[in-house]
Coordinates of C-alpha atoms in Angstrom, one line a residue:
X11 CA 4.3 -51.8 -18.6
X12 CA 6.7 -49.0 -17.6
X13 CA 5.6 -45.5 -18.9
X14 CA 8.1 -43.0 -20.0
X15 CA 7.3 -39.4 -21.2
X16 CA 9.9 -37.4 -23.0
X17 CA 9.6 -33.6 -23.6
X18 CA 12.1 -32.0 -26.0
X19 CA 12.5 -28.2 -25.7
X20 CA 11.5 -28.5 -22.1
X21 CA 13.2 -25.2 -21.2
X22 CA 11.1 -23.3 -23.6
X23 CA 7.9 -21.5 -23.0
X24 CA 5.5 -24.2 -24.1
X25 CA 7.9 -27.0 -23.1
X26 CA 8.1 -26.2 -19.4
X27 CA 4.3 -25.6 -19.3
X28 CA 3.8 -29.1 -20.8
X29 CA 6.1 -30.5 -18.1
X30 CA 4.0 -28.8 -15.4
X31 CA 0.8 -30.1 -17.0
X32 CA 2.2 -33.6 -17.0
X33 CA 3.2 -33.3 -13.3
X34 CA -0.4 -32.3 -12.5
X35 CA -1.6 -35.5 -14.1
X36 CA 0.3 -37.8 -11.7
X37 CA 3.5 -39.8 -11.1
X38 CA 5.4 -41.2 -14.0
X39 CA 8.9 -41.0 -15.4
X40 CA 9.4 -37.7 -17.2
X41 CA 12.5 -37.1 -19.2
X42 CA 13.3 -33.6 -20.4
X43 CA 15.8 -32.5 -23.0
X44 CA 17.8 -29.3 -22.7
X45 CA 20.5 -28.0 -24.9
X46 CA 24.1 -28.3 -23.6
X47 CA 24.7 -25.2 -21.5
X48 CA 21.0 -24.2 -21.5
X49 CA 19.7 -22.9 -18.2
X50 CA 17.6 -25.4 -16.2
X51 CA 15.8 -22.6 -14.4
X52 CA 12.5 -23.3 -16.1
X53 CA 12.6 -26.8 -14.5
X54 CA 14.0 -25.8 -11.1
X55 CA 12.4 -27.8 -8.3
X56 CA 10.4 -30.0 -10.7
X57 CA 10.7 -33.8 -10.2
X58 CA 11.9 -34.6 -13.7
X59 CA 15.0 -36.1 -15.2
X60 CA 17.1 -33.7 -17.2
X61 CA 19.2 -34.8 -20.2
X62 CA 21.5 -32.7 -22.3
X63 CA 21.5 -33.0 -26.1
X64 CA 20.8 -31.4 -29.4
X65 CA 18.0 -32.6 -31.7
X66 CA 20.2 -31.7 -34.7
X67 CA 22.9 -34.1 -33.5
X68 CA 21.4 -37.6 -33.2
X69 CA 24.3 -39.1 -31.3
X70 CA 23.6 -36.8 -28.4
X71 CA 20.0 -38.2 -28.0
X72 CA 21.1 -41.7 -27.1
X73 CA 21.0 -41.2 -23.3
X74 CA 17.5 -39.6 -23.6
X75 CA 16.0 -42.7 -25.2
X76 CA 18.2 -45.3 -23.4
X77 CA 16.2 -48.1 -21.7
X78 CA 13.0 -47.2 -23.4
X79 CA 12.7 -50.3 -25.7
X80 CA 10.4 -52.2 -23.3
X81 CA 8.4 -49.2 -22.1
X82 CA 5.3 -47.3 -23.3
X83 CA 6.8 -44.1 -24.6
X84 CA 5.2 -40.8 -25.4
X85 CA 7.3 -38.0 -26.9
X86 CA 6.2 -34.4 -26.8
X87 CA 8.4 -32.6 -29.4
X88 CA 8.3 -29.0 -28.4
X89 CA 11.9 -28.1 -29.4
X90 CA 11.9 -25.5 -32.2
X91 CA 13.6 -22.3 -33.3
X92 CA 11.0 -19.5 -33.5
X93 CA 12.3 -16.9 -35.9
X94 CA 10.8 -13.6 -37.0
X95 CA 13.9 -11.7 -38.0
X96 CA 14.6 -10.5 -41.6
X97 CA 18.0 -12.1 -42.4
X98 CA 18.4 -15.7 -43.5
X99 CA 19.3 -18.2 -40.8
X100 CA 20.1 -21.9 -41.8
X101 CA 19.7 -22.9 -38.2
X102 CA 15.9 -22.5 -38.5
X103 CA 15.5 -25.4 -40.9
X104 CA 18.2 -27.5 -39.1
X105 CA 16.3 -27.3 -35.9
X106 CA 12.8 -27.3 -37.1
X107 CA 13.0 -29.9 -39.9
X108 CA 16.2 -31.9 -39.4
X109 CA 15.8 -32.0 -35.6
X110 CA 12.2 -33.1 -35.8
X111 CA 13.2 -35.9 -38.3
X112 CA 15.8 -37.2 -35.9
X113 CA 13.2 -37.3 -33.1
X114 CA 10.6 -38.9 -35.4
X115 CA 13.1 -41.7 -36.4
X116 CA 13.6 -42.5 -32.7
X117 CA 9.9 -42.7 -32.1
X118 CA 9.5 -45.0 -35.1
X119 CA 12.3 -47.2 -33.8
X120 CA 10.7 -47.5 -30.4
X121 CA 7.1 -47.6 -31.5
X122 CA 6.5 -44.4 -29.4
X123 CA 3.6 -42.0 -29.8
X124 CA 4.8 -38.6 -31.1
X125 CA 3.0 -35.4 -30.5
X126 CA 4.7 -32.9 -32.8
X127 CA 4.2 -29.3 -31.9
X128 CA 3.9 -27.4 -35.2
X129 CA 2.4 -23.9 -35.6
X130 CA -0.6 -22.2 -37.1
X131 CA 2.0 -20.6 -39.4
X132 CA 2.4 -23.9 -41.2
X133 CA -1.2 -23.7 -42.4
X134 CA -1.9 -22.2 -45.9
X135 CA -3.1 -18.6 -45.6
X136 CA -6.7 -17.7 -46.5
X137 CA -8.3 -14.4 -47.4
X138 CA -9.8 -12.3 -44.6
X139 CA -13.3 -13.4 -43.7
X140 CA -12.6 -17.1 -44.3
X141 CA -12.1 -19.6 -41.4
X142 CA -8.8 -21.5 -41.2
X143 CA -9.1 -25.1 -40.2
X144 CA -6.8 -28.2 -40.3
X145 CA -5.4 -29.5 -43.5
X146 CA -4.0 -32.9 -44.6
X147 CA -1.3 -31.5 -46.9
X148 CA 1.3 -28.9 -46.2
X149 CA 3.2 -26.8 -48.8
X150 CA 6.1 -24.5 -47.8
X151 CA 5.4 -22.5 -51.0
X152 CA 1.9 -21.7 -49.6
X153 CA 3.2 -19.8 -46.6
X154 CA 5.4 -16.8 -46.0
X155 CA 8.6 -16.6 -43.9
X156 CA 11.5 -18.8 -43.1
X157 CA 9.9 -20.1 -39.8
X158 CA 6.5 -20.9 -41.5
X159 CA 8.2 -22.7 -44.4
X160 CA 10.2 -24.8 -42.0
X161 CA 7.1 -25.8 -40.0
X162 CA 5.1 -26.6 -43.2
X163 CA 7.9 -28.7 -44.6
X164 CA 8.2 -30.6 -41.3
X165 CA 4.5 -31.2 -40.8
X166 CA 4.3 -32.7 -44.3
X167 CA 7.2 -35.0 -43.6
X168 CA 5.7 -36.2 -40.3
X169 CA 2.4 -36.9 -42.0
X170 CA 4.2 -38.8 -44.8
X171 CA 6.0 -40.9 -42.1
X172 CA 2.6 -41.8 -40.6
X173 CA 1.2 -42.9 -44.0
X174 CA 4.2 -44.7 -45.4
X175 CA 6.1 -46.0 -42.3
X176 CA 3.5 -46.4 -39.7
X177 CA 4.7 -43.6 -37.3
X178 CA 2.2 -43.0 -34.5
X179 CA 2.2 -39.2 -34.7
X180 CA -0.3 -36.5 -34.0
X181 CA 0.3 -32.8 -35.0
X182 CA -0.9 -29.8 -33.0
X183 CA -0.8 -26.2 -34.3
X184 CA -0.8 -23.6 -31.5
X185 CA -1.5 -20.0 -32.2
X186 CA 0.3 -17.1 -30.4
X187 CA 1.0 -18.4 -26.9
X188 CA 1.1 -16.2 -23.8
X189 CA 0.9 -16.7 -20.1
X190 CA 3.1 -17.4 -17.0
X191 CA 6.5 -19.2 -16.9
X192 CA 8.0 -17.5 -19.9
X193 CA 11.7 -17.6 -18.9
X194 CA 12.9 -16.9 -22.4
X195 CA 11.2 -13.5 -23.0
X196 CA 9.1 -14.3 -26.0
X197 CA 7.7 -11.5 -28.1
X198 CA 4.3 -11.2 -26.4
X199 CA 5.8 -11.3 -22.9
X200 CA 8.2 -8.6 -23.9
X201 CA 5.3 -6.5 -25.2
X202 CA 3.5 -6.8 -21.9
X203 CA 6.7 -6.1 -19.9
X204 CA 7.6 -3.0 -21.9
X205 CA 4.0 -1.7 -21.5
X206 CA 3.9 -2.3 -17.8
X207 CA 7.4 -0.8 -17.2
X208 CA 6.5 2.4 -19.2
X209 CA 8.6 1.6 -22.2
X210 CA 5.7 1.3 -24.6
X211 CA 3.7 4.4 -25.3
X212 CA 2.3 3.4 -28.7
X213 CA 1.1 0.2 -30.5
X214 CA 0.5 -0.8 -34.0
X215 CA -2.8 -1.5 -35.8
X216 CA -3.4 -5.2 -36.4
X217 CA -3.8 -8.3 -34.4
X218 CA -3.6 -12.1 -34.1
X219 CA -5.0 -15.2 -32.4
X220 CA -3.6 -15.3 -28.8
X221 CA -4.1 -18.3 -26.5
X222 CA -3.0 -19.2 -22.9
X223 CA 0.1 -21.4 -22.9
X224 CA -1.5 -23.5 -20.2
X225 CA -4.5 -24.3 -22.4
X226 CA -2.2 -25.2 -25.2
X227 CA -0.1 -27.5 -22.9
X228 CA -3.3 -29.3 -21.8
X229 CA -4.3 -29.6 -25.5
X230 CA -0.9 -31.1 -26.2
X231 CA -1.5 -33.8 -23.5
X232 CA -5.1 -34.4 -24.8
X233 CA -3.7 -34.9 -28.3
X234 CA -1.4 -37.7 -26.9
X235 CA -4.4 -39.3 -25.2
X236 CA -7.2 -38.9 -27.7
X237 CA -5.7 -37.7 -31.0
X238 CA -5.8 -39.9 -34.0
X239 CA -2.6 -40.8 -35.7
X240 CA -2.0 -38.8 -38.8
X241 CA -4.4 -36.1 -37.8
X242 CA -3.8 -32.4 -37.0
X243 CA -5.4 -30.2 -34.4
X244 CA -5.5 -26.5 -34.1
X245 CA -4.9 -25.2 -30.5
X246 CA -6.1 -21.6 -30.9
X247 CA -8.4 -19.2 -29.1
X248 CA -9.6 -16.1 -30.9
X249 CA -8.2 -13.0 -32.6
X250 CA -7.3 -10.0 -30.5
X251 CA -6.2 -6.6 -31.8
X252 CA -2.9 -5.4 -30.3
X253 CA -4.8 -2.3 -29.0
X254 CA -7.5 -4.6 -27.5
X255 CA -4.9 -6.8 -25.8
X256 CA -3.1 -3.9 -24.3
X257 CA -6.4 -2.4 -23.1
X258 CA -7.1 -5.7 -21.3
X259 CA -3.7 -5.5 -19.7
X260 CA -4.5 -2.0 -18.5
X261 CA -7.9 -3.2 -17.2
X262 CA -6.5 -6.0 -15.0
X263 CA -3.5 -3.9 -13.9
X264 CA -5.0 -0.5 -13.4
X265 CA -2.4 1.0 -15.7
X266 CA -3.1 3.8 -18.1
X267 CA -4.1 2.7 -21.5
X268 CA -2.0 3.2 -24.6
X269 CA -3.6 6.0 -26.6
X270 CA -1.5 6.1 -29.7
X271 CA -2.0 3.6 -32.5
X272 CA 0.6 3.8 -35.2
X273 CA -0.6 3.3 -38.8
X274 CA 0.8 0.2 -40.4
X275 CA 2.6 2.1 -43.1
X276 CA 4.6 4.0 -40.5
X277 CA 5.4 0.8 -38.5
X278 CA 6.6 -0.9 -41.7
X279 CA 8.8 2.0 -42.5
X280 CA 10.6 1.9 -39.2
X281 CA 10.5 -1.9 -38.6
X282 CA 14.1 -2.6 -39.8
X283 CA 15.5 0.1 -37.5
X284 CA 13.5 -1.3 -34.6
X285 CA 14.8 -4.7 -35.3
X286 CA 18.4 -3.4 -35.1
X287 CA 17.6 -1.5 -31.9
X288 CA 16.3 -4.6 -30.1
X289 CA 19.3 -6.6 -31.4
X290 CA 21.6 -4.1 -29.8
X291 CA 19.7 -4.4 -26.6
X292 CA 19.8 -8.2 -26.8
X293 CA 16.1 -8.4 -26.6
X294 CA 13.6 -10.1 -28.8
X295 CA 12.3 -7.6 -31.4
X296 CA 8.7 -6.5 -30.9
X297 CA 8.2 -5.6 -34.5
X298 CA 10.0 -6.8 -37.6
X299 CA 8.8 -6.8 -41.2
X300 CA 7.7 -10.4 -40.8
X301 CA 5.8 -9.8 -37.5
X302 CA 4.0 -6.8 -38.9
X303 CA 3.1 -8.9 -41.9
X304 CA 1.6 -11.5 -39.6
X305 CA -0.4 -8.9 -37.7
X306 CA -2.2 -8.0 -41.0
X307 CA -3.0 -11.6 -42.1
X308 CA -6.2 -13.5 -41.5
X309 CA -6.0 -15.1 -38.0
X310 CA -9.5 -16.5 -38.0
X311 CA -8.4 -20.0 -36.8
X312 CA -11.0 -22.5 -35.6
X313 CA -10.2 -25.0 -32.8
X314 CA -13.6 -26.7 -33.2
X315 CA -12.0 -30.0 -34.2
X316 CA -9.7 -30.0 -31.1
X317 CA -12.7 -29.1 -28.9
X318 CA -14.9 -31.8 -30.4
X319 CA -12.4 -34.7 -30.6
X320 CA -10.0 -33.9 -27.7
X321 CA -12.0 -31.9 -25.3
X322 CA -9.8 -28.8 -25.7
X323 CA -10.9 -25.7 -23.9
X324 CA -9.7 -22.1 -23.5
X325 CA -9.9 -19.6 -20.7
X326 CA -10.8 -16.0 -20.4
X327 CA -7.9 -13.7 -21.6
X328 CA -8.3 -11.6 -18.4
X329 CA -7.3 -14.6 -16.3
X330 CA -4.3 -15.2 -18.6
X331 CA -3.1 -11.6 -18.3
X332 CA -3.7 -11.5 -14.6
X333 CA -1.6 -14.6 -14.0
X334 CA 1.0 -13.4 -16.4
X335 CA 1.4 -10.1 -14.6
X336 CA 1.6 -11.8 -11.2
X337 CA 4.3 -14.2 -12.5
X338 CA 6.3 -11.3 -14.0
X339 CA 6.1 -9.4 -10.8
X340 CA 7.2 -12.4 -8.7
X341 CA 10.1 -12.9 -11.2
X342 CA 11.3 -9.4 -10.6
X343 CA 10.6 -8.2 -14.2
X344 CA 8.0 -5.6 -13.4
X345 CA 8.3 -2.4 -11.5
X346 CA 4.5 -2.2 -11.0
X347 CA 2.8 -3.4 -7.9
X348 CA 1.5 -7.0 -7.8
X349 CA -1.9 -7.3 -9.6
X350 CA -4.8 -8.2 -7.4
X351 CA -6.1 -11.7 -7.2
X352 CA -9.1 -12.7 -9.4
X353 CA -11.8 -12.3 -6.8
X354 CA -10.2 -9.5 -4.8

């Protein structure tokens, strides 16, 4: 039987890394979805089929799924709107919930396997010191922030479709992803870029769970292969303090370490001004009231289930940072010299 793989949000950070991981596995038909007018640079030179459409507009998805009725179809739904700003934005729910429902309905119609990329933010928060693991029920009222609520609502709806309608769906929950091939300048990549280019002389206290995007991409593929329908899998690594993370960047790059750590009360007091500053510069904000809140929450996520059932593994953060710096240098986004190879 013909095999078709579909990746939505393929131009995004995780999406394009999922495509690259698929290509490493071998030859098959890979269909990718980009928004109308979205740059195809993240997929440049890759042997994939590019379709244009919007997950919030079901009529635009018909070409993406055309001719898939008699094929074995796997859909990696990576399309999402990550949002950490303060003001309300109805597009967050439209993309993250309504868009996912449109994709899930197509998967149900075709009998396709769906791997829905959720987020650790969808999981109920626990007090510091407790370990956060997978859940079988999601409640938007149990999480904080527009993005987290949209992800919790969506995860619950996907699980309901598996129970009540027979949707063959697996949910994965990545933590904070970082690594190479970030064409969209996500917050962590911007943090590293600013530090390396001399624009970051202080950091804030706090931290989160950070994981290599390539490890997550492989975990997503493992979920399609070995994941049980109706189950969730955490794709995390371990918690790093922001100071610890920047120290590691300094270690692998030879750059001077950040010496000033701002107290959280000071960072919170200036967060809204910083958000406006980055908006004027048309850059993703490093710190907002929501992101600072996140850095103070319990990030003790366990990927034991994914490791046990899927074979999920993570790599050393130094390798992640070394490869990230090399890619940023080759992309022309760093003024620093190219970092040395691993064994140099």
